[in-house]
Amino acid sequence: MKNLKLKAARAGKDLSQQALADLVGVSRQTIAAVEKGDYNPTINLCIAICKALDKTLDDLFWED
Amino acid sequence: MLHSLPKLVSFSAVVIALIILKRFADRHSGEQFDERQILYRQKAYANATWMAIVFNIFIFIEGDSLAKYLSLSFVGVATLFLLVGVFAVSSIYYNAYFAPRKKKSFVVLYGLTFFLQLVVAILQWRDGDFLRHGQLYLTAQNASCALFAFTFGIILLMTAYMTWKEKHEVEE
């Protein structure tokens, strides 16, 4: 399932996939895979993404 | 029993060297790849192992009819190249093979290796090294360069395809 919340939060911060990837120390393809729902990140990566985007885990990774 | 001891010792030495090399490579590559890439590299190892098993089962079933064209040593070497090739291609497909910093230098190195091995394989073909009594017969000795060139050629083609795909991929 696509993670549209992550995509929206990234766009809200005006960051490209590459810029976010550089911030959290992964490849651009990994961010793309998380957004597409092709890859389930570990909790460590989730936390790193949340910190980079100033969001909580619930904001980005909790399904309503 | 004793006459095979040196062979057994040298075989063990090769296996131990490979294990040390693998651990060294894993320790250093772990720093260059992220968690998704490491996961897909592990999947690529599994893919390579399955392909080697399938290939060997095929050889086991068709061995008698293939014995006219292939030696046992060729099957061993072909299995090794199959393992390397499938691992590399699977990893490249998931963008988990070349570390970004080393990608260009590695691609150049692979390109040079491919070219040299291809030239040697063509020269071998011209000299008739692949034939025995006028019939195609592949051994580890005569087919190594051709297998090398074929495997590295596939890896380079896959790299070129993924680079092209990456360039044309629009960031969503």
CSV table of C-alpha atoms in Angstrom, one decimal:
chain,number,residue,atom,x,y,z
A,1,MET,CA,0.0,0.0,0.0
A,2,LYS,CA,1.4,3.4,-1.0
A,3,ASN,CA,2.5,5.7,1.9
A,4,LEU,CA,0.9,8.9,0.8
A,5,LYS,CA,1.3,10.5,4.2
A,6,LEU,CA,5.1,10.2,3.9
A,7,LYS,CA,5.0,11.6,0.4
A,8,ALA,CA,2.8,14.6,1.5
A,9,ALA,CA,5.1,15.3,4.5
A,10,ARG,CA,8.2,15.3,2.3
A,11,ALA,CA,6.5,17.5,-0.2
A,12,GLY,CA,5.4,19.8,2.7
A,13,LYS,CA,9.0,20.2,3.7
A,14,ASP,CA,9.9,20.9,0.0
A,15,LEU,CA,12.3,17.9,0.0
A,16,SER,CA,13.1,15.7,-3.0
A,17,GLN,CA,13.4,11.9,-2.5
A,18,GLN,CA,17.2,12.3,-2.8
A,19,ALA,CA,17.3,15.1,-0.2
A,20,LEU,CA,15.3,13.1,2.3
A,21,ALA,CA,17.5,10.0,1.5
A,22,ASP,CA,20.6,12.1,2.2
A,23,LEU,CA,19.2,13.3,5.5
A,24,VAL,CA,18.4,9.8,6.8
A,25,GLY,CA,21.4,8.1,5.2
A,26,VAL,CA,19.8,5.7,2.7
A,27,SER,CA,19.6,5.6,-1.0
A,28,ARG,CA,16.9,7.4,-3.0
A,29,GLN,CA,15.5,4.1,-4.2
A,30,THR,CA,14.8,3.1,-0.6
A,31,ILE,CA,12.8,6.3,0.0
A,32,ALA,CA,10.9,5.6,-3.3
A,33,ALA,CA,10.3,2.0,-2.3
A,34,VAL,CA,8.9,3.1,1.2
A,35,GLU,CA,6.6,5.6,-0.5
A,36,LYS,CA,5.4,3.1,-3.1
A,37,GLY,CA,4.8,0.5,-0.3
A,38,ASP,CA,7.3,-1.9,-1.9
A,39,TYR,CA,9.4,-2.0,1.2
A,40,ASN,CA,8.6,-2.1,4.9
A,41,PRO,CA,11.3,0.0,6.7
A,42,THR,CA,12.7,-1.0,10.1
A,43,ILE,CA,11.7,1.0,13.2
A,44,ASN,CA,15.1,2.7,13.1
A,45,LEU,CA,14.5,4.0,9.6
A,46,CYS,CA,11.0,5.0,10.4
A,47,ILE,CA,12.3,7.1,13.4
A,48,ALA,CA,15.0,8.7,11.3
A,49,ILE,CA,12.4,9.7,8.6
A,50,CYS,CA,10.1,11.1,11.3
A,51,LYS,CA,12.9,13.1,12.8
A,52,ALA,CA,13.9,14.5,9.4
A,53,LEU,CA,10.4,15.5,8.6
A,54,ASP,CA,9.4,16.7,12.2
A,55,LYS,CA,6.6,14.2,12.4
A,56,THR,CA,5.6,11.4,14.8
A,57,LEU,CA,5.5,7.7,13.9
A,58,ASP,CA,1.7,7.9,14.1
A,59,ASP,CA,1.6,10.8,11.6
A,60,LEU,CA,3.5,8.9,9.0
A,61,PHE,CA,3.2,5.2,9.6
A,62,TRP,CA,-0.1,4.5,11.4
A,63,GLU,CA,-2.9,3.4,9.1
A,64,ASP,CA,-6.3,4.9,10.0
B,1,MET,CA,43.9,-42.2,1.1
B,2,LEU,CA,47.1,-40.4,1.8
B,3,HIS,CA,47.7,-39.5,-1.9
B,4,SER,CA,44.6,-37.3,-1.9
B,5,LEU,CA,45.7,-35.4,1.3
B,6,PRO,CA,47.4,-32.5,-0.5
B,7,LYS,CA,44.3,-32.0,-2.7
B,8,LEU,CA,42.1,-32.1,0.4
B,9,VAL,CA,44.3,-29.6,2.2
B,10,SER,CA,44.4,-27.2,-0.8
B,11,PHE,CA,40.6,-27.5,-1.2
B,12,SER,CA,40.2,-26.7,2.5
B,13,ALA,CA,42.5,-23.7,2.1
B,14,VAL,CA,40.5,-22.4,-0.8
B,15,VAL,CA,37.2,-22.8,1.1
B,16,ILE,CA,38.7,-21.0,4.2
B,17,ALA,CA,40.1,-18.2,2.1
B,18,LEU,CA,36.6,-17.8,0.4
B,19,ILE,CA,34.9,-17.6,3.8
B,20,ILE,CA,37.4,-15.0,5.1
B,21,LEU,CA,37.0,-13.0,1.9
B,22,LYS,CA,33.2,-13.2,2.1
B,23,ARG,CA,33.2,-12.0,5.8
B,24,PHE,CA,35.7,-9.2,4.9
B,25,ALA,CA,33.5,-8.1,2.0
B,26,ASP,CA,30.3,-8.2,4.1
B,27,ARG,CA,31.8,-6.2,6.9
B,28,HIS,CA,32.9,-3.5,4.5
B,29,SER,CA,29.9,-3.5,2.2
B,30,GLY,CA,27.6,-3.3,5.2
B,31,GLU,CA,28.8,0.3,5.7
B,32,GLN,CA,28.0,1.3,2.2
B,33,PHE,CA,24.6,-0.2,1.8
B,34,ASP,CA,21.4,0.8,3.6
B,35,GLU,CA,19.0,-1.7,5.3
B,36,ARG,CA,16.9,-2.3,2.2
B,37,GLN,CA,19.9,-3.0,0.1
B,38,ILE,CA,21.4,-5.4,2.6
B,39,LEU,CA,18.1,-7.3,2.7
B,40,TYR,CA,18.0,-7.5,-1.1
B,41,ARG,CA,21.6,-8.7,-1.2
B,42,GLN,CA,20.6,-11.5,1.1
B,43,LYS,CA,17.7,-12.4,-1.2
B,44,ALA,CA,20.1,-12.3,-4.1
B,45,TYR,CA,22.4,-14.9,-2.4
B,46,ALA,CA,19.3,-17.1,-2.0
B,47,ASN,CA,18.3,-16.6,-5.7
B,48,ALA,CA,21.8,-17.6,-6.7
B,49,THR,CA,21.8,-20.7,-4.5
B,50,TRP,CA,18.4,-21.8,-5.9
B,51,MET,CA,19.6,-21.2,-9.5
B,52,ALA,CA,22.7,-23.3,-8.8
B,53,ILE,CA,20.6,-26.1,-7.4
B,54,VAL,CA,18.2,-26.0,-10.4
B,55,PHE,CA,21.2,-26.0,-12.8
B,56,ASN,CA,22.7,-29.0,-11.1
B,57,ILE,CA,19.4,-30.9,-11.0
B,58,PHE,CA,19.2,-30.3,-14.8
B,59,ILE,CA,22.7,-31.6,-15.2
B,60,PHE,CA,21.9,-34.6,-13.0
B,61,ILE,CA,18.9,-35.5,-15.2
B,62,GLU,CA,20.4,-34.8,-18.6
B,63,GLY,CA,24.0,-35.7,-17.7
B,64,ASP,CA,24.3,-38.7,-19.9
B,65,SER,CA,23.3,-36.9,-23.1
B,66,LEU,CA,25.3,-33.8,-22.2
B,67,ALA,CA,28.4,-35.8,-21.4
B,68,LYS,CA,29.3,-35.6,-25.2
B,69,TYR,CA,29.6,-31.9,-25.0
B,70,LEU,CA,30.5,-31.0,-21.4
B,71,SER,CA,33.0,-32.3,-18.9
B,72,LEU,CA,32.4,-32.5,-15.1
B,73,SER,CA,35.0,-29.7,-14.6
B,74,PHE,CA,32.9,-27.4,-16.9
B,75,VAL,CA,29.8,-28.0,-14.8
B,76,GLY,CA,31.7,-27.0,-11.6
B,77,VAL,CA,33.0,-23.8,-13.1
B,78,ALA,CA,29.7,-23.0,-14.8
B,79,THR,CA,28.0,-23.4,-11.4
B,80,LEU,CA,30.4,-20.9,-9.9
B,81,PHE,CA,29.8,-18.3,-12.6
B,82,LEU,CA,26.1,-18.9,-12.3
B,83,LEU,CA,26.2,-18.1,-8.6
B,84,VAL,CA,28.2,-14.9,-9.2
B,85,GLY,CA,26.0,-13.9,-12.2
B,86,VAL,CA,22.7,-14.4,-10.6
B,87,PHE,CA,23.8,-12.7,-7.3
B,88,ALA,CA,25.1,-9.7,-9.2
B,89,VAL,CA,22.1,-9.4,-11.5
B,90,SER,CA,19.6,-9.8,-8.7
B,91,SER,CA,21.4,-7.2,-6.6
B,92,ILE,CA,21.7,-4.7,-9.4
B,93,TYR,CA,18.0,-5.1,-10.2
B,94,TYR,CA,17.3,-3.9,-6.6
B,95,ASN,CA,20.0,-1.2,-6.7
B,96,ALA,CA,22.1,-3.1,-4.1
B,97,TYR,CA,25.3,-4.1,-5.9
B,98,PHE,CA,27.6,-1.2,-6.7
B,99,ALA,CA,28.1,1.1,-3.8
B,100,PRO,CA,27.5,4.7,-5.1
B,101,ARG,CA,31.0,5.9,-4.4
B,102,LYS,CA,32.6,3.0,-6.2
B,103,LYS,CA,30.1,2.5,-9.0
B,104,LYS,CA,32.1,4.2,-11.9
B,105,SER,CA,35.5,2.7,-11.1
B,106,PHE,CA,33.9,-0.8,-10.7
B,107,VAL,CA,32.0,-0.5,-14.0
B,108,VAL,CA,35.2,0.5,-15.8
B,109,LEU,CA,37.0,-2.5,-14.1
B,110,TYR,CA,34.3,-4.9,-15.1
B,111,GLY,CA,34.3,-3.5,-18.7
B,112,LEU,CA,38.0,-4.0,-19.0
B,113,THR,CA,37.7,-7.6,-17.6
B,114,PHE,CA,34.9,-8.4,-20.0
B,115,PHE,CA,36.8,-7.0,-23.0
B,116,LEU,CA,40.0,-8.9,-22.2
B,117,GLN,CA,38.2,-12.2,-21.5
B,118,LEU,CA,36.1,-11.8,-24.7
B,119,VAL,CA,39.3,-11.3,-26.8
B,120,VAL,CA,40.9,-14.5,-25.2
B,121,ALA,CA,37.7,-16.5,-25.8
B,122,ILE,CA,37.5,-15.4,-29.5
B,123,LEU,CA,41.2,-16.3,-30.0
B,124,GLN,CA,40.5,-19.7,-28.3
B,125,TRP,CA,37.6,-20.2,-30.7
B,126,ARG,CA,39.7,-19.4,-33.7
B,127,ASP,CA,42.4,-21.8,-32.5
B,128,GLY,CA,39.7,-24.6,-32.2
B,129,ASP,CA,40.2,-24.9,-28.4
B,130,PHE,CA,36.5,-25.7,-27.9
B,131,LEU,CA,36.6,-28.7,-30.2
B,132,ARG,CA,37.6,-32.3,-29.5
B,133,HIS,CA,37.7,-34.7,-32.4
B,134,GLY,CA,35.9,-32.1,-34.5
B,135,GLN,CA,33.0,-31.8,-32.0
B,136,LEU,CA,32.2,-29.1,-29.4
B,137,TYR,CA,33.5,-30.2,-26.0
B,138,LEU,CA,33.6,-27.7,-23.1
B,139,THR,CA,36.0,-28.1,-20.1
B,140,ALA,CA,36.8,-25.8,-17.2
B,141,GLN,CA,40.1,-25.0,-19.0
B,142,ASN,CA,38.8,-24.0,-22.4
B,143,ALA,CA,35.5,-22.4,-21.3
B,144,SER,CA,36.6,-20.3,-18.4
B,145,CYS,CA,37.3,-17.2,-20.4
B,146,ALA,CA,34.1,-17.5,-22.4
B,147,LEU,CA,32.1,-18.0,-19.1
B,148,PHE,CA,33.9,-15.0,-17.6
B,149,ALA,CA,33.1,-12.8,-20.6
B,150,PHE,CA,29.4,-14.0,-20.7
B,151,THR,CA,28.8,-13.4,-17.0
B,152,PHE,CA,30.5,-10.0,-16.9
B,153,GLY,CA,28.7,-9.1,-20.2
B,154,ILE,CA,25.3,-9.9,-18.6
B,155,ILE,CA,26.3,-7.9,-15.5
B,156,LEU,CA,27.3,-4.9,-17.6
B,157,LEU,CA,24.1,-5.1,-19.7
B,158,MET,CA,22.0,-5.2,-16.5
B,159,THR,CA,24.0,-2.2,-15.1
B,160,ALA,CA,23.4,-0.3,-18.4
B,161,TYR,CA,19.7,-1.1,-18.3
B,162,MET,CA,19.3,0.0,-14.6
B,163,THR,CA,21.3,3.2,-15.2
B,164,TRP,CA,19.1,4.0,-18.2
B,165,LYS,CA,15.9,3.2,-16.2
B,166,GLU,CA,17.1,5.4,-13.3
B,167,LYS,CA,17.8,8.3,-15.6
B,168,HIS,CA,14.3,8.1,-17.1
B,169,GLU,CA,12.5,7.5,-13.9
B,170,VAL,CA,10.6,10.6,-12.9
B,171,GLU,CA,10.6,11.3,-9.2
B,172,GLU,CA,7.1,11.2,-8.0
